[in-house]
Amino acid sequence: MSSLSLLNSSGSMPFLALSAVFLLVSPVIFMGFATIWSNIKQKVTDALYAHAIEIVDYLDTPEIEKTFTEFDDKLTAKVDTSISNFKSARDDDFTEDVQKILSMVNNMITRLDNIEEACRNDFSSVNASIEALQNGLFQCYRINRRIEPAETNQQSVSNHSEASSGSSSSSGPITFKGISLTVWTQFKEIFDKIKAEKRFNLEEICLHVAMEIRQLGGNIKKVTVQGFYERNIKKKDGYISTLNDIGLWLDSKLSVNNNVSSANNNNNTSSVNNNVE
């Protein structure tokens, strides 16, 4: 039993010895490796630094410095030229835009001046046209005033001749219901002429006529002028203008007067015949 114990003890001794030796030697080995690594690192650093110094010394020559200087100058000049061209192009574009705007403003001012001048000319021509229209209307009125007494006298002569001769034929009575047609015909002729010359539409020419009549001292609206123009063209729902109403009234009065005159003439004729018999 004791022999087995000694054998086991003698068998484990080498392992324990090796373990103890490893434990003692491992720090020394580690320190050795660390020292070697540090030395290698230092040597590599020194070598790289030395090579860098050599490269710097190699590059630090007048030729290399001149090359870098020329390159820097060219690069700087190119950048400055690009910036200058950009600024110049921008300024040119801005100047061109300003000139375009000024040109547009000048064109608009010129057009406004032309429009103002045209309006002045149009107003002058419209004033002249309205004056001519007014004169034409007055002339037509005077002509009608001259014609009416002549026709009345002619009718009286015809009635007297009829009463004396006893003839059944007689001229027709004077009618005034179409008196507005003469005025309107002259109005329409001048109105349409101005409208065609100035290329106005109906509302524009009516407005201008109303304005010119107001300038002449009258008081009329555009709708009144338009109504006078249209109502004499389109007699809606049997519409009769004021002048035609006056004409109908005159016709009724003249008809009564003619009937009375005719009755008196007949009575006179009968009296004459009785006296003759």
PDB file of C-alpha atoms in Angstrom:
ATOM      1  CA  MET A   1       0.000   0.000   0.000  1.00  0.00           C
ATOM      2  CA  SER A   2       2.758   2.372   0.828  1.00  0.00           C
ATOM      3  CA  SER A   3       4.550   1.421  -2.350  1.00  0.00           C
ATOM      4  CA  LEU A   4       1.576   2.433  -4.464  1.00  0.00           C
ATOM      5  CA  SER A   5       1.382   5.748  -2.725  1.00  0.00           C
ATOM      6  CA  LEU A   6       5.036   6.426  -3.429  1.00  0.00           C
ATOM      7  CA  LEU A   7       4.535   5.462  -7.061  1.00  0.00           C
ATOM      8  CA  ASN A   8       1.659   7.843  -7.489  1.00  0.00           C
ATOM      9  CA  SER A   9       3.594  10.542  -5.749  1.00  0.00           C
ATOM     10  CA  SER A  10       6.631  10.021  -7.963  1.00  0.00           C
ATOM     11  CA  GLY A  11       4.375  10.044 -11.110  1.00  0.00           C
ATOM     12  CA  SER A  12       2.815  13.463 -10.345  1.00  0.00           C
ATOM     13  CA  MET A  13       6.052  15.163  -9.464  1.00  0.00           C
ATOM     14  CA  PRO A  14       7.181  15.964 -13.063  1.00  0.00           C
ATOM     15  CA  PHE A  15       3.837  17.543 -13.891  1.00  0.00           C
ATOM     16  CA  LEU A  16       3.898  19.725 -10.823  1.00  0.00           C
ATOM     17  CA  ALA A  17       7.466  20.714 -11.553  1.00  0.00           C
ATOM     18  CA  LEU A  18       6.625  21.681 -15.091  1.00  0.00           C
ATOM     19  CA  SER A  19       3.644  23.666 -13.935  1.00  0.00           C
ATOM     20  CA  ALA A  20       5.723  25.552 -11.420  1.00  0.00           C
ATOM     21  CA  VAL A  21       8.450  26.234 -13.965  1.00  0.00           C
ATOM     22  CA  PHE A  22       5.841  27.515 -16.507  1.00  0.00           C
ATOM     23  CA  LEU A  23       4.308  29.765 -13.920  1.00  0.00           C
ATOM     24  CA  LEU A  24       7.695  31.219 -13.119  1.00  0.00           C
ATOM     25  CA  VAL A  25       8.886  31.526 -16.699  1.00  0.00           C
ATOM     26  CA  SER A  26       5.624  32.835 -18.351  1.00  0.00           C
ATOM     27  CA  PRO A  27       5.955  36.398 -17.006  1.00  0.00           C
ATOM     28  CA  VAL A  28       9.516  36.492 -18.198  1.00  0.00           C
ATOM     29  CA  ILE A  29       8.440  35.220 -21.616  1.00  0.00           C
ATOM     30  CA  PHE A  30       5.614  37.762 -21.788  1.00  0.00           C
ATOM     31  CA  MET A  31       7.949  40.587 -20.861  1.00  0.00           C
ATOM     32  CA  GLY A  32      10.354  39.364 -23.459  1.00  0.00           C
ATOM     33  CA  PHE A  33       7.713  39.385 -26.173  1.00  0.00           C
ATOM     34  CA  ALA A  34       6.525  42.816 -25.086  1.00  0.00           C
ATOM     35  CA  THR A  35      10.046  44.155 -25.203  1.00  0.00           C
ATOM     36  CA  ILE A  36      10.659  42.638 -28.598  1.00  0.00           C
ATOM     37  CA  TRP A  37       7.361  44.094 -29.973  1.00  0.00           C
ATOM     38  CA  SER A  38       8.199  47.502 -28.575  1.00  0.00           C
ATOM     39  CA  ASN A  39      11.616  47.420 -30.132  1.00  0.00           C
ATOM     40  CA  ILE A  40      10.236  46.323 -33.494  1.00  0.00           C
ATOM     41  CA  LYS A  41       7.579  49.033 -33.372  1.00  0.00           C
ATOM     42  CA  GLN A  42      10.155  51.678 -32.524  1.00  0.00           C
ATOM     43  CA  LYS A  43      12.406  50.524 -35.302  1.00  0.00           C
ATOM     44  CA  VAL A  44       9.545  50.579 -37.804  1.00  0.00           C
ATOM     45  CA  THR A  45       8.510  54.074 -36.658  1.00  0.00           C
ATOM     46  CA  ASP A  46      12.065  55.314 -36.877  1.00  0.00           C
ATOM     47  CA  ALA A  47      12.427  53.807 -40.318  1.00  0.00           C
ATOM     48  CA  LEU A  48       9.189  55.353 -41.561  1.00  0.00           C
ATOM     49  CA  TYR A  49      10.120  58.741 -40.118  1.00  0.00           C
ATOM     50  CA  ALA A  50      13.499  58.527 -41.738  1.00  0.00           C
ATOM     51  CA  HIS A  51      11.909  57.664 -45.088  1.00  0.00           C
ATOM     52  CA  ALA A  52       9.451  60.555 -44.663  1.00  0.00           C
ATOM     53  CA  ILE A  53      12.302  62.920 -43.980  1.00  0.00           C
ATOM     54  CA  GLU A  54      14.032  61.630 -47.091  1.00  0.00           C
ATOM     55  CA  ILE A  55      10.882  62.108 -49.178  1.00  0.00           C
ATOM     56  CA  VAL A  56      10.386  65.645 -47.866  1.00  0.00           C
ATOM     57  CA  ASP A  57      14.022  66.431 -48.543  1.00  0.00           C
ATOM     58  CA  TYR A  58      13.631  64.959 -52.019  1.00  0.00           C
ATOM     59  CA  LEU A  59      10.511  66.965 -52.742  1.00  0.00           C
ATOM     60  CA  ASP A  60      11.843  70.142 -51.195  1.00  0.00           C
ATOM     61  CA  THR A  61      13.638  71.221 -54.356  1.00  0.00           C
ATOM     62  CA  PRO A  62      13.302  74.377 -56.465  1.00  0.00           C
ATOM     63  CA  GLU A  63      11.861  72.407 -59.381  1.00  0.00           C
ATOM     64  CA  ILE A  64       9.126  70.779 -57.270  1.00  0.00           C
ATOM     65  CA  GLU A  65       8.347  74.040 -55.511  1.00  0.00           C
ATOM     66  CA  LYS A  66       8.141  75.799 -58.865  1.00  0.00           C
ATOM     67  CA  THR A  67       5.819  73.116 -60.173  1.00  0.00           C
ATOM     68  CA  PHE A  68       3.497  73.423 -57.180  1.00  0.00           C
ATOM     69  CA  THR A  69       3.601  77.222 -57.413  1.00  0.00           C
ATOM     70  CA  GLU A  70       2.656  77.178 -61.110  1.00  0.00           C
ATOM     71  CA  PHE A  71      -0.111  74.691 -60.453  1.00  0.00           C
ATOM     72  CA  ASP A  72      -1.454  76.828 -57.597  1.00  0.00           C
ATOM     73  CA  ASP A  73      -1.307  79.970 -59.740  1.00  0.00           C
ATOM     74  CA  LYS A  74      -3.092  78.299 -62.643  1.00  0.00           C
ATOM     75  CA  LEU A  75      -5.758  76.873 -60.365  1.00  0.00           C
ATOM     76  CA  THR A  76      -6.285  80.220 -58.669  1.00  0.00           C
ATOM     77  CA  ALA A  77      -6.452  82.044 -62.017  1.00  0.00           C
ATOM     78  CA  LYS A  78      -8.949  79.531 -63.383  1.00  0.00           C
ATOM     79  CA  VAL A  79     -11.163  79.825 -60.323  1.00  0.00           C
ATOM     80  CA  ASP A  80     -11.006  83.637 -60.454  1.00  0.00           C
ATOM     81  CA  THR A  81     -11.841  83.606 -64.185  1.00  0.00           C
ATOM     82  CA  SER A  82     -14.811  81.302 -63.622  1.00  0.00           C
ATOM     83  CA  ILE A  83     -16.126  83.500 -60.827  1.00  0.00           C
ATOM     84  CA  SER A  84     -15.643  86.638 -62.937  1.00  0.00           C
ATOM     85  CA  ASN A  85     -17.419  85.099 -65.931  1.00  0.00           C
ATOM     86  CA  PHE A  86     -20.295  83.991 -63.738  1.00  0.00           C
ATOM     87  CA  LYS A  87     -20.657  87.474 -62.255  1.00  0.00           C
ATOM     88  CA  SER A  88     -20.431  89.084 -65.691  1.00  0.00           C
ATOM     89  CA  ALA A  89     -23.041  86.739 -67.158  1.00  0.00           C
ATOM     90  CA  ARG A  90     -25.309  87.370 -64.209  1.00  0.00           C
ATOM     91  CA  ASP A  91     -24.907  91.136 -64.548  1.00  0.00           C
ATOM     92  CA  ASP A  92     -25.524  90.923 -68.313  1.00  0.00           C
ATOM     93  CA  ASP A  93     -28.693  88.897 -67.780  1.00  0.00           C
ATOM     94  CA  PHE A  94     -29.880  91.349 -65.160  1.00  0.00           C
ATOM     95  CA  THR A  95     -29.158  94.304 -67.445  1.00  0.00           C
ATOM     96  CA  GLU A  96     -30.933  92.618 -70.342  1.00  0.00           C
ATOM     97  CA  ASP A  97     -33.978  91.886 -68.175  1.00  0.00           C
ATOM     98  CA  VAL A  98     -34.067  95.487 -66.972  1.00  0.00           C
ATOM     99  CA  GLN A  99     -33.839  96.731 -70.554  1.00  0.00           C
ATOM    100  CA  LYS A 100     -36.687  94.413 -71.583  1.00  0.00           C
ATOM    101  CA  ILE A 101     -38.849  95.683 -68.723  1.00  0.00           C
ATOM    102  CA  LEU A 102     -38.075  99.303 -69.595  1.00  0.00           C
ATOM    103  CA  SER A 103     -38.865  98.597 -73.248  1.00  0.00           C
ATOM    104  CA  MET A 104     -42.204  97.023 -72.282  1.00  0.00           C
ATOM    105  CA  VAL A 105     -43.034 100.014 -70.071  1.00  0.00           C
ATOM    106  CA  ASN A 106     -42.170 102.424 -72.881  1.00  0.00           C
ATOM    107  CA  ASN A 107     -44.321 100.442 -75.317  1.00  0.00           C
ATOM    108  CA  MET A 108     -47.234 100.495 -72.888  1.00  0.00           C
ATOM    109  CA  ILE A 109     -46.852 104.247 -72.393  1.00  0.00           C
ATOM    110  CA  THR A 110     -46.769 104.755 -76.165  1.00  0.00           C
ATOM    111  CA  ARG A 111     -49.868 102.601 -76.635  1.00  0.00           C
ATOM    112  CA  LEU A 112     -51.697 104.506 -73.897  1.00  0.00           C
ATOM    113  CA  ASP A 113     -50.760 107.787 -75.530  1.00  0.00           C
ATOM    114  CA  ASN A 114     -52.024 106.492 -78.884  1.00  0.00           C
ATOM    115  CA  ILE A 115     -55.253 105.283 -77.302  1.00  0.00           C
ATOM    116  CA  GLU A 116     -55.738 108.636 -75.589  1.00  0.00           C
ATOM    117  CA  GLU A 117     -55.130 110.489 -78.847  1.00  0.00           C
ATOM    118  CA  ALA A 118     -57.482 108.149 -80.711  1.00  0.00           C
ATOM    119  CA  CYS A 119     -60.162 108.678 -78.075  1.00  0.00           C
ATOM    120  CA  ARG A 120     -59.788 112.430 -78.401  1.00  0.00           C
ATOM    121  CA  ASN A 121     -60.109 112.172 -82.177  1.00  0.00           C
ATOM    122  CA  ASP A 122     -63.089 109.850 -81.849  1.00  0.00           C
ATOM    123  CA  PHE A 123     -64.839 112.192 -79.442  1.00  0.00           C
ATOM    124  CA  SER A 124     -64.218 115.091 -81.791  1.00  0.00           C
ATOM    125  CA  SER A 125     -65.602 113.167 -84.755  1.00  0.00           C
ATOM    126  CA  VAL A 126     -68.562 111.926 -82.725  1.00  0.00           C
ATOM    127  CA  ASN A 127     -69.284 115.487 -81.592  1.00  0.00           C
ATOM    128  CA  ALA A 128     -69.219 116.591 -85.213  1.00  0.00           C
ATOM    129  CA  SER A 129     -71.439 113.662 -86.194  1.00  0.00           C
ATOM    130  CA  ILE A 130     -73.937 114.431 -83.446  1.00  0.00           C
ATOM    131  CA  GLU A 131     -73.985 118.057 -84.481  1.00  0.00           C
ATOM    132  CA  ALA A 132     -74.612 116.980 -88.071  1.00  0.00           C
ATOM    133  CA  LEU A 133     -77.327 114.598 -86.856  1.00  0.00           C
ATOM    134  CA  GLN A 134     -78.966 117.350 -84.861  1.00  0.00           C
ATOM    135  CA  ASN A 135     -78.822 119.729 -87.809  1.00  0.00           C
ATOM    136  CA  GLY A 136     -80.276 117.015 -90.027  1.00  0.00           C
ATOM    137  CA  LEU A 137     -83.142 116.434 -87.593  1.00  0.00           C
ATOM    138  CA  PHE A 138     -83.833 120.156 -87.355  1.00  0.00           C
ATOM    139  CA  GLN A 139     -83.748 120.401 -91.132  1.00  0.00           C
ATOM    140  CA  CYS A 140     -86.205 117.524 -91.497  1.00  0.00           C
ATOM    141  CA  TYR A 141     -88.448 119.172 -88.930  1.00  0.00           C
ATOM    142  CA  ARG A 142     -88.365 122.462 -90.812  1.00  0.00           C
ATOM    143  CA  ILE A 143     -89.101 120.674 -94.089  1.00  0.00           C
ATOM    144  CA  ASN A 144     -92.088 118.943 -92.515  1.00  0.00           C
ATOM    145  CA  ARG A 145     -93.272 122.245 -91.094  1.00  0.00           C
ATOM    146  CA  ARG A 146     -93.098 123.739 -94.567  1.00  0.00           C
ATOM    147  CA  ILE A 147     -94.835 120.803 -96.233  1.00  0.00           C
ATOM    148  CA  GLU A 148     -97.736 120.618 -93.754  1.00  0.00           C
ATOM    149  CA  PRO A 149     -99.261 124.066 -94.502  1.00  0.00           C
ATOM    150  CA  ALA A 150     -98.930 123.490 -98.254  1.00  0.00           C
ATOM    151  CA  GLU A 151    -100.717 120.151 -97.974  1.00  0.00           C
ATOM    152  CA  THR A 152    -103.378 121.739 -95.769  1.00  0.00           C
ATOM    153  CA  ASN A 153    -103.971 124.513 -98.274  1.00  0.00           C
ATOM    154  CA  GLN A 154    -104.088 121.988-101.094  1.00  0.00           C
ATOM    155  CA  GLN A 155    -106.653 119.972 -99.185  1.00  0.00           C
ATOM    156  CA  SER A 156    -108.755 123.088 -98.572  1.00  0.00           C
ATOM    157  CA  VAL A 157    -108.673 123.966-102.254  1.00  0.00           C
ATOM    158  CA  SER A 158    -109.703 120.414-103.169  1.00  0.00           C
ATOM    159  CA  ASN A 159    -112.593 120.505-100.702  1.00  0.00           C
ATOM    160  CA  HIS A 160    -113.765 123.859-102.044  1.00  0.00           C
ATOM    161  CA  SER A 161    -113.587 122.583-105.620  1.00  0.00           C
ATOM    162  CA  GLU A 162    -115.519 119.470-104.630  1.00  0.00           C
ATOM    163  CA  ALA A 163    -118.219 121.536-102.946  1.00  0.00           C
ATOM    164  CA  SER A 164    -118.613 123.820-105.968  1.00  0.00           C
ATOM    165  CA  SER A 165    -118.759 121.097-108.611  1.00  0.00           C
ATOM    166  CA  GLY A 166    -120.705 118.574-106.554  1.00  0.00           C
ATOM    167  CA  SER A 167    -118.255 115.900-107.571  1.00  0.00           C
ATOM    168  CA  SER A 168    -117.943 112.870-105.349  1.00  0.00           C
ATOM    169  CA  SER A 169    -114.205 112.524-105.844  1.00  0.00           C
ATOM    170  CA  SER A 170    -111.847 114.164-103.337  1.00  0.00           C
ATOM    171  CA  SER A 171    -108.239 113.901-102.266  1.00  0.00           C
ATOM    172  CA  GLY A 172    -107.426 111.924 -99.113  1.00  0.00           C
ATOM    173  CA  PRO A 173    -107.063 113.695 -95.765  1.00  0.00           C
ATOM    174  CA  ILE A 174    -103.630 114.745 -94.504  1.00  0.00           C
ATOM    175  CA  THR A 175    -102.172 112.098 -92.192  1.00  0.00           C
ATOM    176  CA  PHE A 176     -99.535 112.776 -89.510  1.00  0.00           C
ATOM    177  CA  LYS A 177     -99.285 109.322 -88.000  1.00  0.00           C
ATOM    178  CA  GLY A 178     -96.053 108.640 -89.926  1.00  0.00           C
ATOM    179  CA  ILE A 179     -94.335 111.869 -88.957  1.00  0.00           C
ATOM    180  CA  SER A 180     -91.815 109.977 -86.823  1.00  0.00           C
ATOM    181  CA  LEU A 181     -90.720 107.983 -89.872  1.00  0.00           C
ATOM    182  CA  THR A 182     -89.183 111.061 -91.508  1.00  0.00           C
ATOM    183  CA  VAL A 183     -87.238 111.953 -88.370  1.00  0.00           C
ATOM    184  CA  TRP A 184     -86.232 108.381 -87.664  1.00  0.00           C
ATOM    185  CA  THR A 185     -85.157 107.760 -91.284  1.00  0.00           C
ATOM    186  CA  GLN A 186     -82.708 110.659 -91.166  1.00  0.00           C
ATOM    187  CA  PHE A 187     -81.588 109.609 -87.663  1.00  0.00           C
ATOM    188  CA  LYS A 188     -81.007 106.016 -88.737  1.00  0.00           C
ATOM    189  CA  GLU A 189     -79.065 107.067 -91.834  1.00  0.00           C
ATOM    190  CA  ILE A 190     -76.590 109.205 -89.874  1.00  0.00           C
ATOM    191  CA  PHE A 191     -76.577 106.793 -86.932  1.00  0.00           C
ATOM    192  CA  ASP A 192     -75.686 103.772 -89.084  1.00  0.00           C
ATOM    193  CA  LYS A 193     -73.090 105.771 -91.007  1.00  0.00           C
ATOM    194  CA  ILE A 194     -71.225 106.739 -87.825  1.00  0.00           C
ATOM    195  CA  LYS A 195     -71.587 103.227 -86.478  1.00  0.00           C
ATOM    196  CA  ALA A 196     -70.038 101.723 -89.612  1.00  0.00           C
ATOM    197  CA  GLU A 197     -67.238 104.274 -89.873  1.00  0.00           C
ATOM    198  CA  LYS A 198     -66.159 103.899 -86.242  1.00  0.00           C
ATOM    199  CA  ARG A 199     -66.852 100.153 -86.100  1.00  0.00           C
ATOM    200  CA  PHE A 200     -68.950 100.586 -82.983  1.00  0.00           C
ATOM    201  CA  ASN A 201     -71.434  98.079 -81.738  1.00  0.00           C
ATOM    202  CA  LEU A 202     -74.958  99.198 -80.871  1.00  0.00           C
ATOM    203  CA  GLU A 203     -74.262  99.908 -77.210  1.00  0.00           C
ATOM    204  CA  GLU A 204     -71.088 101.886 -77.968  1.00  0.00           C
ATOM    205  CA  ILE A 205     -72.678 104.144 -80.574  1.00  0.00           C
ATOM    206  CA  CYS A 206     -75.719 104.743 -78.351  1.00  0.00           C
ATOM    207  CA  LEU A 207     -73.419 105.672 -75.460  1.00  0.00           C
ATOM    208  CA  HIS A 208     -71.425 108.088 -77.622  1.00  0.00           C
ATOM    209  CA  VAL A 209     -74.583 109.685 -79.027  1.00  0.00           C
ATOM    210  CA  ALA A 210     -75.955 110.156 -75.508  1.00  0.00           C
ATOM    211  CA  MET A 211     -72.667 111.680 -74.319  1.00  0.00           C
ATOM    212  CA  GLU A 212     -72.530 114.113 -77.224  1.00  0.00           C
ATOM    213  CA  ILE A 213     -76.144 115.127 -76.728  1.00  0.00           C
ATOM    214  CA  ARG A 214     -75.320 115.841 -73.087  1.00  0.00           C
ATOM    215  CA  GLN A 215     -72.337 117.911 -74.180  1.00  0.00           C
ATOM    216  CA  LEU A 216     -74.711 119.894 -76.379  1.00  0.00           C
ATOM    217  CA  GLY A 217     -76.872 120.629 -73.342  1.00  0.00           C
ATOM    218  CA  GLY A 218     -79.372 117.822 -73.669  1.00  0.00           C
ATOM    219  CA  ASN A 219     -80.286 115.260 -71.049  1.00  0.00           C
ATOM    220  CA  ILE A 220     -80.619 111.766 -72.461  1.00  0.00           C
ATOM    221  CA  LYS A 221     -79.497 108.278 -71.548  1.00  0.00           C
ATOM    222  CA  LYS A 222     -77.979 105.521 -73.612  1.00  0.00           C
ATOM    223  CA  VAL A 223     -81.071 103.345 -73.213  1.00  0.00           C
ATOM    224  CA  THR A 224     -83.229 106.201 -74.526  1.00  0.00           C
ATOM    225  CA  VAL A 225     -81.132 106.505 -77.685  1.00  0.00           C
ATOM    226  CA  GLN A 226     -81.128 102.739 -78.109  1.00  0.00           C
ATOM    227  CA  GLY A 227     -84.886 102.606 -77.492  1.00  0.00           C
ATOM    228  CA  PHE A 228     -85.534 105.283 -80.104  1.00  0.00           C
ATOM    229  CA  TYR A 229     -83.378 103.376 -82.593  1.00  0.00           C
ATOM    230  CA  GLU A 230     -84.813  99.907 -81.925  1.00  0.00           C
ATOM    231  CA  ARG A 231     -88.476 100.835 -81.377  1.00  0.00           C
ATOM    232  CA  ASN A 232     -88.605 102.383 -84.801  1.00  0.00           C
ATOM    233  CA  ILE A 233     -87.223  99.163 -86.276  1.00  0.00           C
ATOM    234  CA  LYS A 234     -89.045  96.598 -84.173  1.00  0.00           C
ATOM    235  CA  LYS A 235     -92.505  97.760 -83.111  1.00  0.00           C
ATOM    236  CA  LYS A 236     -93.046  95.154 -80.437  1.00  0.00           C
ATOM    237  CA  ASP A 237     -96.641  94.443 -79.335  1.00  0.00           C
ATOM    238  CA  GLY A 238     -98.008  97.127 -81.639  1.00  0.00           C
ATOM    239  CA  TYR A 239     -95.827  99.823 -80.062  1.00  0.00           C
ATOM    240  CA  ILE A 240     -96.385 103.322 -81.452  1.00  0.00           C
ATOM    241  CA  SER A 241     -93.878 106.057 -80.710  1.00  0.00           C
ATOM    242  CA  THR A 242     -94.791 109.365 -79.136  1.00  0.00           C
ATOM    243  CA  LEU A 243     -94.534 111.164 -82.451  1.00  0.00           C
ATOM    244  CA  ASN A 244     -96.905 108.663 -84.039  1.00  0.00           C
ATOM    245  CA  ASP A 245     -99.369 109.099 -81.161  1.00  0.00           C
ATOM    246  CA  ILE A 246     -99.313 112.831 -81.728  1.00  0.00           C
ATOM    247  CA  GLY A 247     -99.823 112.195 -85.432  1.00  0.00           C
ATOM    248  CA  LEU A 248    -102.873 110.026 -84.727  1.00  0.00           C
ATOM    249  CA  TRP A 249    -104.292 112.740 -82.487  1.00  0.00           C
ATOM    250  CA  LEU A 250    -103.795 115.301 -85.220  1.00  0.00           C
ATOM    251  CA  ASP A 251    -105.468 112.955 -87.717  1.00  0.00           C
ATOM    252  CA  SER A 252    -108.491 112.592 -85.450  1.00  0.00           C
ATOM    253  CA  LYS A 253    -108.816 116.339 -85.053  1.00  0.00           C
ATOM    254  CA  LEU A 254    -108.371 116.977 -88.761  1.00  0.00           C
ATOM    255  CA  SER A 255    -110.915 114.255 -89.525  1.00  0.00           C
ATOM    256  CA  VAL A 256    -113.501 115.962 -87.310  1.00  0.00           C
ATOM    257  CA  ASN A 257    -112.753 119.330 -88.876  1.00  0.00           C
ATOM    258  CA  ASN A 258    -113.011 117.854 -92.369  1.00  0.00           C
ATOM    259  CA  ASN A 259    -116.367 116.247 -91.525  1.00  0.00           C
ATOM    260  CA  VAL A 260    -117.705 119.526 -90.188  1.00  0.00           C
ATOM    261  CA  SER A 261    -116.466 121.396 -93.249  1.00  0.00           C
ATOM    262  CA  SER A 262    -117.969 118.769 -95.523  1.00  0.00           C
ATOM    263  CA  ALA A 263    -121.345 119.003 -93.734  1.00  0.00           C
ATOM    264  CA  ASN A 264    -121.317 122.766 -93.985  1.00  0.00           C
ATOM    265  CA  ASN A 265    -120.492 122.581 -97.657  1.00  0.00           C
ATOM    266  CA  ASN A 266    -123.310 120.121 -98.265  1.00  0.00           C
ATOM    267  CA  ASN A 267    -125.789 122.358 -96.441  1.00  0.00           C
ATOM    268  CA  ASN A 268    -124.669 125.339 -98.446  1.00  0.00           C
ATOM    269  CA  THR A 269    -125.038 123.381-101.665  1.00  0.00           C
ATOM    270  CA  SER A 270    -128.560 122.266-100.723  1.00  0.00           C
ATOM    271  CA  SER A 271    -129.562 125.831 -99.912  1.00  0.00           C
ATOM    272  CA  VAL A 272    -128.243 127.066-103.223  1.00  0.00           C
ATOM    273  CA  ASN A 273    -130.147 124.365-105.111  1.00  0.00           C
ATOM    274  CA  ASN A 274    -133.397 125.153-103.308  1.00  0.00           C
ATOM    275  CA  ASN A 275    -133.082 128.810-104.085  1.00  0.00           C
ATOM    276  CA  VAL A 276    -132.422 128.019-107.726  1.00  0.00           C
ATOM    277  CA  GLU A 277    -135.502 125.824-107.931  1.00  0.00           C
TER     278      GLU A 277
END
